């Protein structure tokens, strides 16, 4: 838990694809600019990437089936969330996974043909949803 909590000097990290879980609050208040969840992860835990003032992009692999409440909460610089899952992951314990972000300035990128599915799904309340080409 909270492995890199308040490590503001952490600007980038490459997590091996062999990693299957990231503990709650692991990357809270870090200096990360871009963050990609590893390709074998199925659940994104609460507050995984929370309150990172420089974080501009988050990439979520197609393997993710659940995202816990406030997983990517309060990242004010967030510009892009790219997700490869064709079915929107289930959001547990509420629907506020991206709250606290300025979603009017953030683009949700989804697989081709999935834009309306995400638009109509609870918790994916982005103003801009585009499909990955």
Short mmCIF file of N, CA and C in Angstrom, two decimals:
data_model
loop_
_atom_site.label_atom_id
_atom_site.label_comp_id
_atom_site.label_asym_id
_atom_site.label_seq_id
_atom_site.Cartn_x
_atom_site.Cartn_y
_atom_site.Cartn_z
N UNK A 1 0.82 -1.19 0.00
CA UNK A 1 0.00 0.00 0.00
C UNK A 1 0.86 1.25 0.00
N UNK A 2 0.40 2.24 -0.75
CA UNK A 2 1.03 3.56 -0.78
C UNK A 2 2.53 3.50 -1.00
N UNK A 3 2.96 2.63 -1.89
CA UNK A 3 4.39 2.38 -2.12
C UNK A 3 5.17 3.63 -2.51
N UNK A 4 4.59 4.49 -3.33
CA UNK A 4 5.29 5.69 -3.79
C UNK A 4 4.61 6.96 -3.30
N UNK A 5 3.85 6.87 -2.25
CA UNK A 5 3.07 7.99 -1.72
C UNK A 5 3.92 9.24 -1.54
N UNK A 6 3.45 10.35 -2.12
CA UNK A 6 4.09 11.66 -2.05
C UNK A 6 5.51 11.69 -2.58
N UNK A 7 5.84 10.80 -3.49
CA UNK A 7 7.15 10.81 -4.13
C UNK A 7 7.07 11.74 -5.34
N UNK A 8 7.16 13.02 -5.09
CA UNK A 8 6.97 14.01 -6.16
C UNK A 8 8.08 13.98 -7.20
N UNK A 9 9.21 13.39 -6.87
CA UNK A 9 10.30 13.29 -7.84
C UNK A 9 10.09 12.13 -8.82
N UNK A 10 9.11 11.27 -8.57
CA UNK A 10 8.81 10.16 -9.48
C UNK A 10 8.05 10.70 -10.69
N UNK A 11 8.74 10.87 -11.81
CA UNK A 11 8.16 11.45 -13.02
C UNK A 11 7.71 10.39 -14.01
N UNK A 12 8.38 9.24 -14.00
CA UNK A 12 7.99 8.16 -14.90
C UNK A 12 8.31 6.81 -14.28
N UNK A 13 7.56 5.82 -14.71
CA UNK A 13 7.77 4.46 -14.22
C UNK A 13 7.27 3.49 -15.28
N UNK A 14 7.99 2.41 -15.44
CA UNK A 14 7.55 1.33 -16.33
C UNK A 14 7.28 0.12 -15.46
N UNK A 15 6.04 -0.28 -15.44
CA UNK A 15 5.65 -1.43 -14.63
C UNK A 15 5.64 -2.65 -15.56
N UNK A 16 6.35 -3.70 -15.22
CA UNK A 16 6.39 -4.88 -16.08
C UNK A 16 4.99 -5.47 -16.30
N UNK A 17 4.75 -6.00 -17.47
CA UNK A 17 3.45 -6.59 -17.79
C UNK A 17 3.16 -7.84 -16.96
N UNK A 18 4.16 -8.37 -16.28
CA UNK A 18 3.94 -9.53 -15.41
C UNK A 18 3.22 -9.15 -14.11
N UNK A 19 3.17 -7.86 -13.79
CA UNK A 19 2.50 -7.39 -12.58
C UNK A 19 0.99 -7.53 -12.78
N UNK A 20 0.32 -8.16 -11.81
CA UNK A 20 -1.12 -8.40 -11.94
C UNK A 20 -1.97 -7.57 -10.99
N UNK A 21 -1.33 -6.84 -10.07
CA UNK A 21 -2.11 -5.97 -9.19
C UNK A 21 -1.26 -4.80 -8.72
N UNK A 22 -1.96 -3.71 -8.46
CA UNK A 22 -1.34 -2.52 -7.89
C UNK A 22 -2.15 -2.20 -6.64
N UNK A 23 -1.48 -2.08 -5.53
CA UNK A 23 -2.17 -1.87 -4.26
C UNK A 23 -2.81 -0.49 -4.18
N UNK A 24 -3.78 -0.39 -3.31
CA UNK A 24 -4.50 0.85 -3.05
C UNK A 24 -3.51 1.97 -2.70
N UNK A 25 -3.72 3.13 -3.31
CA UNK A 25 -2.94 4.34 -3.03
C UNK A 25 -1.46 4.24 -3.42
N UNK A 26 -1.12 3.32 -4.28
CA UNK A 26 0.29 3.09 -4.63
C UNK A 26 0.98 4.32 -5.22
N UNK A 27 0.27 5.09 -6.02
CA UNK A 27 0.90 6.23 -6.70
C UNK A 27 0.26 7.56 -6.32
N UNK A 28 -0.20 7.69 -5.10
CA UNK A 28 -0.81 8.95 -4.63
C UNK A 28 0.23 10.06 -4.55
N UNK A 29 -0.14 11.21 -5.09
CA UNK A 29 0.66 12.44 -4.96
C UNK A 29 2.08 12.30 -5.48
N UNK A 30 2.24 11.58 -6.58
CA UNK A 30 3.56 11.47 -7.21
C UNK A 30 3.70 12.54 -8.29
N UNK A 31 4.86 12.62 -8.89
CA UNK A 31 5.12 13.55 -9.97
C UNK A 31 4.94 12.95 -11.35
N UNK A 32 4.26 11.80 -11.43
CA UNK A 32 4.07 11.13 -12.71
C UNK A 32 3.41 12.04 -13.75
N UNK A 33 3.85 11.90 -15.00
CA UNK A 33 3.29 12.66 -16.11
C UNK A 33 2.38 11.77 -16.95
N UNK A 34 2.80 10.53 -17.17
CA UNK A 34 2.01 9.53 -17.90
C UNK A 34 2.00 8.26 -17.07
N UNK A 35 0.89 7.56 -17.10
CA UNK A 35 0.81 6.31 -16.35
C UNK A 35 0.08 5.26 -17.17
N UNK A 36 0.69 4.08 -17.29
CA UNK A 36 0.07 2.95 -17.98
C UNK A 36 -0.03 1.79 -17.01
N UNK A 37 -1.25 1.29 -16.85
CA UNK A 37 -1.43 0.09 -16.05
C UNK A 37 -0.89 -1.09 -16.85
N UNK A 38 -0.27 -2.08 -16.19
CA UNK A 38 0.27 -3.23 -16.90
C UNK A 38 -0.82 -4.06 -17.57
N UNK A 39 -0.45 -4.77 -18.62
CA UNK A 39 -1.43 -5.45 -19.48
C UNK A 39 -2.14 -6.64 -18.85
N UNK A 40 -1.66 -7.17 -17.73
CA UNK A 40 -2.32 -8.32 -17.11
C UNK A 40 -3.22 -7.96 -15.93
N UNK A 41 -3.27 -6.69 -15.60
CA UNK A 41 -4.08 -6.26 -14.47
C UNK A 41 -5.57 -6.35 -14.83
N UNK A 42 -6.40 -6.85 -13.90
CA UNK A 42 -7.84 -6.95 -14.16
C UNK A 42 -8.65 -6.01 -13.28
N UNK A 43 -8.08 -5.61 -12.14
CA UNK A 43 -8.78 -4.73 -11.21
C UNK A 43 -7.89 -3.53 -10.89
N UNK A 44 -8.45 -2.33 -11.04
CA UNK A 44 -7.73 -1.13 -10.64
C UNK A 44 -8.28 -0.72 -9.28
N UNK A 45 -7.39 -0.72 -8.29
CA UNK A 45 -7.81 -0.49 -6.90
C UNK A 45 -8.09 0.99 -6.61
N UNK A 46 -8.80 1.22 -5.53
CA UNK A 46 -9.16 2.57 -5.10
C UNK A 46 -7.91 3.43 -4.93
N UNK A 47 -8.01 4.64 -5.41
CA UNK A 47 -6.94 5.64 -5.24
C UNK A 47 -5.59 5.19 -5.77
N UNK A 48 -5.58 4.34 -6.78
CA UNK A 48 -4.31 3.85 -7.35
C UNK A 48 -3.42 4.99 -7.83
N UNK A 49 -4.01 5.88 -8.60
CA UNK A 49 -3.29 7.01 -9.17
C UNK A 49 -4.11 8.25 -8.81
N UNK A 50 -3.82 8.79 -7.66
CA UNK A 50 -4.67 9.81 -7.04
C UNK A 50 -3.86 11.07 -6.73
N UNK A 51 -4.42 12.22 -7.07
CA UNK A 51 -3.83 13.51 -6.71
C UNK A 51 -2.40 13.66 -7.20
N UNK A 52 -2.20 13.39 -8.49
CA UNK A 52 -0.89 13.58 -9.13
C UNK A 52 -0.98 14.86 -9.96
N UNK A 53 -0.43 15.96 -9.49
CA UNK A 53 -0.65 17.26 -10.12
C UNK A 53 -0.11 17.41 -11.53
N UNK A 54 0.85 16.57 -11.94
CA UNK A 54 1.44 16.67 -13.28
C UNK A 54 0.93 15.61 -14.24
N UNK A 55 0.07 14.71 -13.77
CA UNK A 55 -0.37 13.58 -14.58
C UNK A 55 -1.24 14.04 -15.75
N UNK A 56 -0.79 13.76 -16.98
CA UNK A 56 -1.50 14.18 -18.18
C UNK A 56 -2.22 13.04 -18.89
N UNK A 57 -1.74 11.80 -18.73
CA UNK A 57 -2.41 10.70 -19.43
C UNK A 57 -2.37 9.42 -18.62
N UNK A 58 -3.44 8.64 -18.79
CA UNK A 58 -3.58 7.33 -18.16
C UNK A 58 -3.97 6.35 -19.25
N UNK A 59 -3.32 5.19 -19.28
CA UNK A 59 -3.66 4.14 -20.23
C UNK A 59 -4.11 2.91 -19.45
N UNK A 60 -5.28 2.41 -19.85
CA UNK A 60 -5.90 1.26 -19.18
C UNK A 60 -5.99 0.12 -20.20
N UNK A 61 -5.42 -1.05 -19.89
CA UNK A 61 -5.42 -2.15 -20.86
C UNK A 61 -6.79 -2.83 -20.98
N UNK A 62 -6.93 -3.64 -22.03
CA UNK A 62 -8.20 -4.33 -22.28
C UNK A 62 -8.51 -5.39 -21.24
N UNK A 63 -7.53 -5.81 -20.46
CA UNK A 63 -7.73 -6.84 -19.44
C UNK A 63 -8.53 -6.36 -18.23
N UNK A 64 -8.65 -5.05 -18.05
CA UNK A 64 -9.32 -4.50 -16.86
C UNK A 64 -10.82 -4.73 -16.94
N UNK A 65 -11.37 -5.36 -15.89
CA UNK A 65 -12.81 -5.63 -15.84
C UNK A 65 -13.50 -4.86 -14.72
N UNK A 66 -12.73 -4.41 -13.70
CA UNK A 66 -13.31 -3.62 -12.61
C UNK A 66 -12.37 -2.48 -12.24
N UNK A 67 -13.00 -1.38 -11.86
CA UNK A 67 -12.26 -0.22 -11.37
C UNK A 67 -12.94 0.23 -10.09
N UNK A 68 -12.17 0.37 -9.03
CA UNK A 68 -12.73 0.76 -7.74
C UNK A 68 -12.90 2.27 -7.65
N UNK A 69 -13.81 2.67 -6.79
CA UNK A 69 -14.14 4.05 -6.54
C UNK A 69 -12.89 4.91 -6.34
N UNK A 70 -12.86 6.05 -6.96
CA UNK A 70 -11.80 7.06 -6.86
C UNK A 70 -10.42 6.57 -7.32
N UNK A 71 -10.38 5.59 -8.20
CA UNK A 71 -9.12 5.02 -8.65
C UNK A 71 -8.17 6.06 -9.26
N UNK A 72 -8.72 6.94 -10.05
CA UNK A 72 -7.90 7.95 -10.75
C UNK A 72 -8.44 9.34 -10.44
N UNK A 73 -8.67 9.59 -9.21
CA UNK A 73 -9.35 10.78 -8.71
C UNK A 73 -8.38 11.95 -8.54
N UNK A 74 -8.85 13.14 -8.81
CA UNK A 74 -8.16 14.40 -8.48
C UNK A 74 -6.79 14.54 -9.15
N UNK A 75 -6.75 14.38 -10.46
CA UNK A 75 -5.55 14.61 -11.25
C UNK A 75 -5.85 15.79 -12.18
N UNK A 76 -5.58 16.98 -11.70
CA UNK A 76 -6.03 18.21 -12.35
C UNK A 76 -5.44 18.46 -13.74
N UNK A 77 -4.28 17.91 -14.05
CA UNK A 77 -3.64 18.14 -15.36
C UNK A 77 -4.04 17.08 -16.40
N UNK A 78 -4.90 16.14 -16.01
CA UNK A 78 -5.26 15.02 -16.88
C UNK A 78 -5.88 15.50 -18.20
N UNK A 79 -5.29 15.06 -19.31
CA UNK A 79 -5.76 15.44 -20.64
C UNK A 79 -6.32 14.26 -21.44
N UNK A 80 -5.81 13.05 -21.18
CA UNK A 80 -6.22 11.89 -21.96
C UNK A 80 -6.30 10.64 -21.08
N UNK A 81 -7.41 9.93 -21.23
CA UNK A 81 -7.54 8.59 -20.66
C UNK A 81 -7.80 7.68 -21.84
N UNK A 82 -6.90 6.74 -22.07
CA UNK A 82 -7.05 5.79 -23.17
C UNK A 82 -7.32 4.42 -22.57
N UNK A 83 -8.44 3.81 -23.01
CA UNK A 83 -8.80 2.49 -22.50
C UNK A 83 -9.01 1.55 -23.69
N UNK A 84 -8.50 0.34 -23.56
CA UNK A 84 -8.58 -0.63 -24.66
C UNK A 84 -9.69 -1.67 -24.47
N UNK A 85 -10.40 -1.64 -23.36
CA UNK A 85 -11.49 -2.60 -23.11
C UNK A 85 -12.70 -2.23 -23.97
N UNK A 86 -13.25 -3.21 -24.69
CA UNK A 86 -14.42 -2.94 -25.52
C UNK A 86 -15.69 -2.82 -24.68
N UNK A 87 -15.70 -3.46 -23.53
CA UNK A 87 -16.82 -3.34 -22.60
C UNK A 87 -16.35 -2.49 -21.43
N UNK A 88 -17.07 -1.41 -21.10
CA UNK A 88 -16.65 -0.57 -19.98
C UNK A 88 -16.51 -1.40 -18.70
N UNK A 89 -15.38 -1.28 -18.02
CA UNK A 89 -15.21 -2.01 -16.76
C UNK A 89 -16.27 -1.63 -15.74
N UNK A 90 -16.62 -2.57 -14.90
CA UNK A 90 -17.56 -2.33 -13.81
C UNK A 90 -16.90 -1.42 -12.79
N UNK A 91 -17.62 -0.45 -12.32
CA UNK A 91 -17.11 0.47 -11.31
C UNK A 91 -17.73 0.07 -9.98
N UNK A 92 -16.87 -0.24 -9.01
CA UNK A 92 -17.36 -0.69 -7.71
C UNK A 92 -17.38 0.45 -6.70
N UNK A 93 -18.23 0.31 -5.71
CA UNK A 93 -18.33 1.27 -4.60
C UNK A 93 -18.64 2.69 -5.06
N UNK A 94 -19.56 2.83 -5.99
CA UNK A 94 -19.92 4.16 -6.50
C UNK A 94 -19.46 4.30 -7.94
N UNK A 95 -19.58 5.50 -8.48
CA UNK A 95 -19.22 5.66 -9.88
C UNK A 95 -18.21 6.78 -10.11
N UNK A 96 -17.54 7.21 -9.08
CA UNK A 96 -16.64 8.36 -9.20
C UNK A 96 -15.19 7.94 -9.35
N UNK A 97 -14.82 7.40 -10.50
CA UNK A 97 -13.42 6.99 -10.67
C UNK A 97 -12.54 8.14 -11.14
N UNK A 98 -13.12 9.09 -11.86
CA UNK A 98 -12.34 10.20 -12.39
C UNK A 98 -12.78 11.54 -11.81
N UNK A 99 -13.61 11.57 -10.80
CA UNK A 99 -14.06 12.84 -10.21
C UNK A 99 -12.87 13.62 -9.66
N UNK A 100 -13.04 14.92 -9.62
CA UNK A 100 -11.96 15.78 -9.16
C UNK A 100 -11.02 16.16 -10.28
N UNK A 101 -11.22 15.57 -11.46
CA UNK A 101 -10.45 15.93 -12.64
C UNK A 101 -11.28 16.94 -13.42
N UNK A 102 -10.66 17.69 -14.28
CA UNK A 102 -11.39 18.65 -15.10
C UNK A 102 -11.77 17.93 -16.40
N UNK A 103 -12.89 17.20 -16.35
CA UNK A 103 -13.26 16.33 -17.46
C UNK A 103 -13.67 17.08 -18.72
N UNK A 104 -13.96 18.37 -18.61
CA UNK A 104 -14.30 19.13 -19.81
C UNK A 104 -13.06 19.36 -20.67
N UNK A 105 -11.87 19.18 -20.09
CA UNK A 105 -10.62 19.32 -20.83
C UNK A 105 -9.95 17.98 -21.12
N UNK A 106 -10.57 16.89 -20.74
CA UNK A 106 -9.97 15.57 -20.86
C UNK A 106 -10.71 14.74 -21.90
N UNK A 107 -9.95 14.01 -22.70
CA UNK A 107 -10.52 13.16 -23.74
C UNK A 107 -10.45 11.70 -23.29
N UNK A 108 -11.56 10.99 -23.43
CA UNK A 108 -11.59 9.55 -23.20
C UNK A 108 -11.46 8.89 -24.56
N UNK A 109 -10.40 8.12 -24.77
CA UNK A 109 -10.18 7.39 -26.02
C UNK A 109 -10.55 5.93 -25.79
N UNK A 110 -11.47 5.43 -26.63
CA UNK A 110 -12.00 4.07 -26.48
C UNK A 110 -11.82 3.30 -27.80
N UNK A 111 -11.94 1.97 -27.77
CA UNK A 111 -11.81 1.20 -29.01
C UNK A 111 -12.87 1.60 -30.04
N UNK A 112 -12.51 1.42 -31.30
CA UNK A 112 -13.42 1.73 -32.40
C UNK A 112 -14.75 1.01 -32.22
N UNK A 113 -15.82 1.75 -32.40
CA UNK A 113 -17.16 1.19 -32.28
C UNK A 113 -17.72 1.17 -30.86
N UNK A 114 -16.96 1.67 -29.90
CA UNK A 114 -17.37 1.60 -28.49
C UNK A 114 -17.73 2.95 -27.88
N UNK A 115 -17.70 4.00 -28.65
CA UNK A 115 -17.95 5.34 -28.13
C UNK A 115 -19.30 5.47 -27.44
N UNK A 116 -20.35 5.01 -28.09
CA UNK A 116 -21.69 5.15 -27.50
C UNK A 116 -21.86 4.25 -26.28
N UNK A 117 -21.19 3.11 -26.28
CA UNK A 117 -21.26 2.21 -25.12
C UNK A 117 -20.69 2.90 -23.89
N UNK A 118 -19.55 3.53 -24.03
CA UNK A 118 -18.95 4.25 -22.90
C UNK A 118 -19.79 5.47 -22.53
N UNK A 119 -20.28 6.19 -23.52
CA UNK A 119 -21.08 7.38 -23.28
C UNK A 119 -22.30 7.07 -22.43
N UNK A 120 -22.90 5.90 -22.66
CA UNK A 120 -24.12 5.49 -21.96
C UNK A 120 -23.86 4.68 -20.69
N UNK A 121 -22.61 4.52 -20.31
CA UNK A 121 -22.26 3.72 -19.13
C UNK A 121 -22.00 4.62 -17.92
N UNK A 122 -22.43 4.18 -16.77
CA UNK A 122 -22.25 4.91 -15.52
C UNK A 122 -20.76 5.07 -15.20
N UNK A 123 -20.38 6.29 -14.84
CA UNK A 123 -19.02 6.55 -14.41
C UNK A 123 -18.09 7.06 -15.49
N UNK A 124 -18.52 7.00 -16.73
CA UNK A 124 -17.68 7.43 -17.86
C UNK A 124 -18.20 8.76 -18.39
N UNK A 125 -18.35 9.71 -17.50
CA UNK A 125 -18.98 10.99 -17.80
C UNK A 125 -18.01 12.03 -18.34
N UNK A 126 -17.31 11.69 -19.40
CA UNK A 126 -16.40 12.61 -20.06
C UNK A 126 -17.17 13.45 -21.07
N UNK A 127 -16.76 14.68 -21.27
CA UNK A 127 -17.39 15.54 -22.27
C UNK A 127 -16.99 15.11 -23.68
N UNK A 128 -15.75 14.62 -23.82
CA UNK A 128 -15.24 14.21 -25.13
C UNK A 128 -14.84 12.75 -25.11
N UNK A 129 -15.45 11.98 -25.98
CA UNK A 129 -15.11 10.57 -26.13
C UNK A 129 -14.77 10.37 -27.61
N UNK A 130 -13.59 9.88 -27.88
CA UNK A 130 -13.18 9.60 -29.25
C UNK A 130 -12.82 8.12 -29.36
N UNK A 131 -12.90 7.62 -30.58
CA UNK A 131 -12.57 6.22 -30.82
C UNK A 131 -11.15 6.10 -31.37
N UNK A 132 -10.41 5.12 -30.85
CA UNK A 132 -9.03 4.86 -31.28
C UNK A 132 -9.07 4.33 -32.70
N UNK A 133 -8.28 4.90 -33.56
CA UNK A 133 -8.26 4.49 -34.97
C UNK A 133 -7.37 3.32 -35.20
#
